[in-house]
Amino acid sequence: MEFVMINEFIELKAEKRVLLGTSASKKIRRISKKIPVVICINNKCSIHINIDYGVFENMVKKSNIYFCVINMKLDDVIYSVVIEKIQYHPCNSYMLHLDFKKVCMSDFIIKNVPINYINLDKSLALKSGAIMYKSIVSVNLFCKVSKLISCLDIDISCFSVGDSFYIKDLVLPDGCSLNNNFYNNKKNNTLIFRFSLPKKVLDNKDVSNIV
């Protein structure tokens, strides 16, 4: 199993937002071409800022923004943050608002890390006519900020017809672990994927003879 580590640190310049509320946010987006942002410092304290819309839009296109640490510069202070949520317009892809969370490199955060399958062209199961049934597309992990990963690569080349792969079979990198609050009640037996022959094939073949 392979992991795509995030070693990218993005820098963004911000300006403090004085006027708050829906009307003020609309003016910021329409006139200033900026996007309203909230940085959550802790459960009781937040900072309201604006950042350049075009600059951030380019970063979203070029980077896996949800798994990057962003150094947000506000005046002479730099905040290390990770993105919590991007709010989009309901009818298009225009970004309306951003939520960030202040972090330290030693902090642990919860991330839904997508699963990526590699070596499909070498898969024994697929070459034997099996269908790959995927139960989940991401894994809920507890990750150290300095060890963030953007995806989990699972090599399926050696899996055969009838094989299954579960959450408990994952081998995670240092600094990452399963989010116990999410998976404990399921005893880590959540199915990720399995290889099965189509019913018509099963009716006409002896699966034990398939390599």
CSV table of C-alpha atoms in Angstrom, one decimal:
chain,number,residue,atom,x,y,z
A,1,MET,CA,0.0,0.0,0.0
A,2,GLU,CA,1.3,3.4,-0.9
A,3,PHE,CA,0.5,6.9,0.4
A,4,VAL,CA,0.7,10.3,-1.2
A,5,MET,CA,2.3,12.5,1.4
A,6,ILE,CA,1.6,16.2,1.5
A,7,ASN,CA,4.8,18.3,1.8
A,8,GLU,CA,3.3,21.4,0.2
A,9,PHE,CA,2.9,24.6,2.2
A,10,ILE,CA,0.9,27.3,0.5
A,11,GLU,CA,1.2,31.0,1.4
A,12,LEU,CA,-1.7,33.4,1.2
A,13,LYS,CA,-2.0,37.1,2.0
A,14,ALA,CA,-5.1,38.2,3.9
A,15,GLU,CA,-6.7,41.4,5.1
A,16,LYS,CA,-8.8,41.8,8.1
A,17,ARG,CA,-12.6,42.0,7.5
A,18,VAL,CA,-14.2,44.8,9.5
A,19,LEU,CA,-17.8,44.7,8.1
A,20,LEU,CA,-19.6,41.4,8.8
A,21,GLY,CA,-22.9,40.0,7.7
A,22,THR,CA,-24.5,38.9,4.5
A,23,SER,CA,-24.8,42.3,2.8
A,24,ALA,CA,-21.1,43.1,3.5
A,25,SER,CA,-20.0,39.7,2.2
A,26,LYS,CA,-21.9,40.2,-1.0
A,27,LYS,CA,-20.1,43.6,-1.5
A,28,ILE,CA,-16.8,42.0,-0.8
A,29,ARG,CA,-17.3,39.3,-3.5
A,30,ARG,CA,-18.9,41.6,-6.1
A,31,ILE,CA,-16.8,44.8,-5.8
A,32,SER,CA,-13.5,43.8,-4.2
A,33,LYS,CA,-13.3,40.4,-6.0
A,34,LYS,CA,-12.4,38.8,-2.7
A,35,ILE,CA,-13.8,35.9,-0.7
A,36,PRO,CA,-14.9,36.1,3.0
A,37,VAL,CA,-13.0,33.8,5.3
A,38,VAL,CA,-13.3,32.7,8.9
A,39,ILE,CA,-10.3,31.2,10.7
A,40,CYS,CA,-11.3,29.2,13.8
A,41,ILE,CA,-8.7,29.7,16.5
A,42,ASN,CA,-10.5,27.6,19.1
A,43,ASN,CA,-14.1,26.9,20.0
A,44,LYS,CA,-14.6,30.4,21.3
A,45,CYS,CA,-12.5,32.6,19.1
A,46,SER,CA,-12.5,33.3,15.3
A,47,ILE,CA,-10.8,35.7,12.9
A,48,HIS,CA,-12.7,37.3,10.0
A,49,ILE,CA,-10.6,38.0,6.9
A,50,ASN,CA,-10.7,38.4,3.2
A,51,ILE,CA,-8.5,36.8,0.6
A,52,ASP,CA,-8.1,37.3,-3.2
A,53,TYR,CA,-10.7,35.2,-5.0
A,54,GLY,CA,-8.6,34.6,-8.2
A,55,VAL,CA,-5.5,33.6,-6.3
A,56,PHE,CA,-7.3,31.1,-4.2
A,57,GLU,CA,-9.2,29.8,-7.2
A,58,ASN,CA,-5.9,29.0,-8.9
A,59,MET,CA,-4.7,27.2,-5.8
A,60,VAL,CA,-7.8,25.0,-5.7
A,61,LYS,CA,-7.2,24.1,-9.4
A,62,LYS,CA,-3.5,23.3,-8.9
A,63,SER,CA,-3.3,21.9,-5.4
A,64,ASN,CA,-5.1,19.3,-3.3
A,65,ILE,CA,-6.2,22.1,-1.2
A,66,TYR,CA,-8.1,20.1,1.4
A,67,PHE,CA,-4.8,18.3,2.4
A,68,CYS,CA,-2.5,21.3,2.3
A,69,VAL,CA,-1.2,23.4,5.2
A,70,ILE,CA,-1.7,27.1,4.3
A,71,ASN,CA,0.4,29.8,5.9
A,72,MET,CA,-2.1,32.7,6.1
A,73,LYS,CA,-0.3,36.1,6.5
A,74,LEU,CA,-2.4,38.7,8.2
A,75,ASP,CA,-0.4,41.9,8.8
A,76,ASP,CA,2.8,40.7,10.5
A,77,VAL,CA,1.3,37.5,11.8
A,78,ILE,CA,1.3,34.1,10.1
A,79,TYR,CA,-1.3,31.5,10.9
A,80,SER,CA,-0.9,27.9,9.8
A,81,VAL,CA,-4.3,26.7,8.8
A,82,VAL,CA,-6.1,23.9,7.1
A,83,ILE,CA,-9.3,24.2,5.2
A,84,GLU,CA,-12.5,23.0,6.9
A,85,LYS,CA,-15.2,23.9,4.3
A,86,ILE,CA,-15.7,25.6,1.0
A,87,GLN,CA,-19.2,27.0,0.6
A,88,TYR,CA,-20.3,27.1,-3.1
A,89,HIS,CA,-23.1,28.8,-4.8
A,90,PRO,CA,-26.0,26.3,-5.1
A,91,CYS,CA,-26.3,26.8,-8.9
A,92,ASN,CA,-22.6,27.0,-10.0
A,93,SER,CA,-19.1,26.4,-8.8
A,94,TYR,CA,-18.6,30.0,-7.5
A,95,MET,CA,-17.1,30.0,-4.0
A,96,LEU,CA,-19.0,32.1,-1.5
A,97,HIS,CA,-17.2,31.5,1.8
A,98,LEU,CA,-14.3,29.6,3.3
A,99,ASP,CA,-13.8,28.1,6.8
A,100,PHE,CA,-10.2,27.5,8.0
A,101,LYS,CA,-8.9,26.0,11.2
A,102,LYS,CA,-5.7,27.1,12.9
A,103,VAL,CA,-3.3,24.2,13.5
A,104,CYS,CA,0.2,23.4,14.8
A,105,MET,CA,2.3,20.8,13.0
A,106,SER,CA,2.0,18.5,16.1
A,107,ASP,CA,-1.8,18.7,16.1
A,108,PHE,CA,-4.0,15.8,15.0
A,109,ILE,CA,-7.0,16.4,12.8
A,110,ILE,CA,-9.7,14.3,11.2
A,111,LYS,CA,-9.7,13.9,7.4
A,112,ASN,CA,-11.7,11.8,4.9
A,113,VAL,CA,-8.8,10.5,2.8
A,114,PRO,CA,-9.9,9.2,-0.7
A,115,ILE,CA,-8.9,5.7,-1.8
A,116,ASN,CA,-7.1,5.3,-5.2
A,117,TYR,CA,-6.8,2.0,-6.9
A,118,ILE,CA,-3.6,1.3,-8.9
A,119,ASN,CA,-2.5,-1.5,-11.3
A,120,LEU,CA,-6.1,-2.2,-12.5
A,121,ASP,CA,-4.6,-3.3,-15.8
A,122,LYS,CA,-2.6,-6.0,-14.0
A,123,SER,CA,-5.5,-7.3,-11.8
A,124,LEU,CA,-5.8,-11.0,-11.7
A,125,ALA,CA,-9.5,-10.8,-10.7
A,126,LEU,CA,-10.5,-8.3,-13.4
A,127,LYS,CA,-8.7,-10.4,-16.1
A,128,SER,CA,-10.7,-13.4,-14.9
A,129,GLY,CA,-13.9,-11.5,-15.6
A,130,ALA,CA,-14.7,-10.4,-12.0
A,131,ILE,CA,-16.4,-7.2,-11.1
A,132,MET,CA,-15.0,-4.9,-8.5
A,133,TYR,CA,-17.7,-3.9,-6.0
A,134,LYS,CA,-16.6,-0.8,-4.0
A,135,SER,CA,-18.3,-0.2,-0.7
A,136,ILE,CA,-16.6,3.1,0.3
A,137,VAL,CA,-14.6,5.7,-1.5
A,138,SER,CA,-12.7,7.3,1.4
A,139,VAL,CA,-11.4,6.4,4.8
A,140,ASN,CA,-11.9,8.5,8.0
A,141,LEU,CA,-8.5,9.1,9.5
A,142,PHE,CA,-7.0,10.8,12.5
A,143,CYS,CA,-3.9,12.4,11.0
A,144,LYS,CA,-1.0,14.4,12.4
A,145,VAL,CA,-0.8,17.7,10.6
A,146,SER,CA,2.9,17.2,9.7
A,147,LYS,CA,2.0,13.7,8.3
A,148,LEU,CA,-1.1,14.6,6.2
A,149,ILE,CA,-1.7,12.3,3.2
A,150,SER,CA,-3.9,13.2,0.2
A,151,CYS,CA,-4.9,9.6,-0.7
A,152,LEU,CA,-4.4,5.9,0.0
A,153,ASP,CA,-3.2,3.9,-3.0
A,154,ILE,CA,-4.2,0.3,-3.0
A,155,ASP,CA,-2.6,-2.1,-5.4
A,156,ILE,CA,-5.2,-4.6,-6.6
A,157,SER,CA,-2.9,-6.5,-9.0
A,158,CYS,CA,-2.6,-9.6,-6.7
A,159,PHE,CA,-6.3,-9.9,-5.7
A,160,SER,CA,-8.2,-12.9,-7.1
A,161,VAL,CA,-11.9,-13.7,-7.7
A,162,GLY,CA,-13.7,-13.9,-4.3
A,163,ASP,CA,-11.1,-11.7,-2.5
A,164,SER,CA,-12.3,-9.0,-0.2
A,165,PHE,CA,-10.6,-6.1,1.5
A,166,TYR,CA,-11.7,-4.5,4.8
A,167,ILE,CA,-10.9,-1.4,6.9
A,168,LYS,CA,-8.9,-3.6,9.3
A,169,ASP,CA,-6.6,-4.7,6.4
A,170,LEU,CA,-5.3,-1.2,5.8
A,171,VAL,CA,-1.7,-0.5,6.6
A,172,LEU,CA,-1.4,3.2,7.5
A,173,PRO,CA,1.6,5.5,7.6
A,174,ASP,CA,3.2,6.8,10.8
A,175,GLY,CA,1.1,9.7,12.1
A,176,CYS,CA,-2.2,8.4,10.8
A,177,SER,CA,-4.7,6.0,12.4
A,178,LEU,CA,-8.3,5.1,11.9
A,179,ASN,CA,-10.8,7.5,13.6
A,180,ASN,CA,-11.9,5.2,16.4
A,181,ASN,CA,-15.1,7.3,17.0
A,182,PHE,CA,-16.1,6.6,13.4
A,183,TYR,CA,-15.2,2.9,13.1
A,184,ASN,CA,-15.1,1.4,16.6
A,185,ASN,CA,-18.8,0.3,16.6
A,186,LYS,CA,-18.2,-1.5,13.3
A,187,LYS,CA,-15.2,-3.4,14.8
A,188,ASN,CA,-13.1,-2.3,11.7
A,189,ASN,CA,-15.0,-4.8,9.6
A,190,THR,CA,-16.3,-2.3,7.1
A,191,LEU,CA,-15.9,-3.6,3.6
A,192,ILE,CA,-13.8,-1.5,1.2
A,193,PHE,CA,-14.1,-3.7,-1.9
A,194,ARG,CA,-14.5,-7.2,-3.1
A,195,PHE,CA,-14.1,-9.1,-6.4
A,196,SER,CA,-17.1,-11.2,-7.5
A,197,LEU,CA,-18.1,-12.8,-10.8
A,198,PRO,CA,-21.4,-11.7,-12.3
A,199,LYS,CA,-24.3,-14.0,-11.5
A,200,LYS,CA,-24.6,-15.3,-15.1
A,201,VAL,CA,-20.9,-16.3,-15.0
A,202,LEU,CA,-21.3,-18.0,-11.6
A,203,ASP,CA,-24.2,-20.0,-13.0
A,204,ASN,CA,-22.0,-21.4,-15.8
A,205,LYS,CA,-18.5,-21.6,-14.3
A,206,ASP,CA,-16.7,-23.3,-11.5
A,207,VAL,CA,-15.1,-20.5,-9.6
A,208,SER,CA,-12.5,-22.8,-8.1
A,209,ASN,CA,-10.9,-23.3,-11.5
A,210,ILE,CA,-10.3,-19.6,-12.0
A,211,VAL,CA,-6.8,-18.4,-11.3
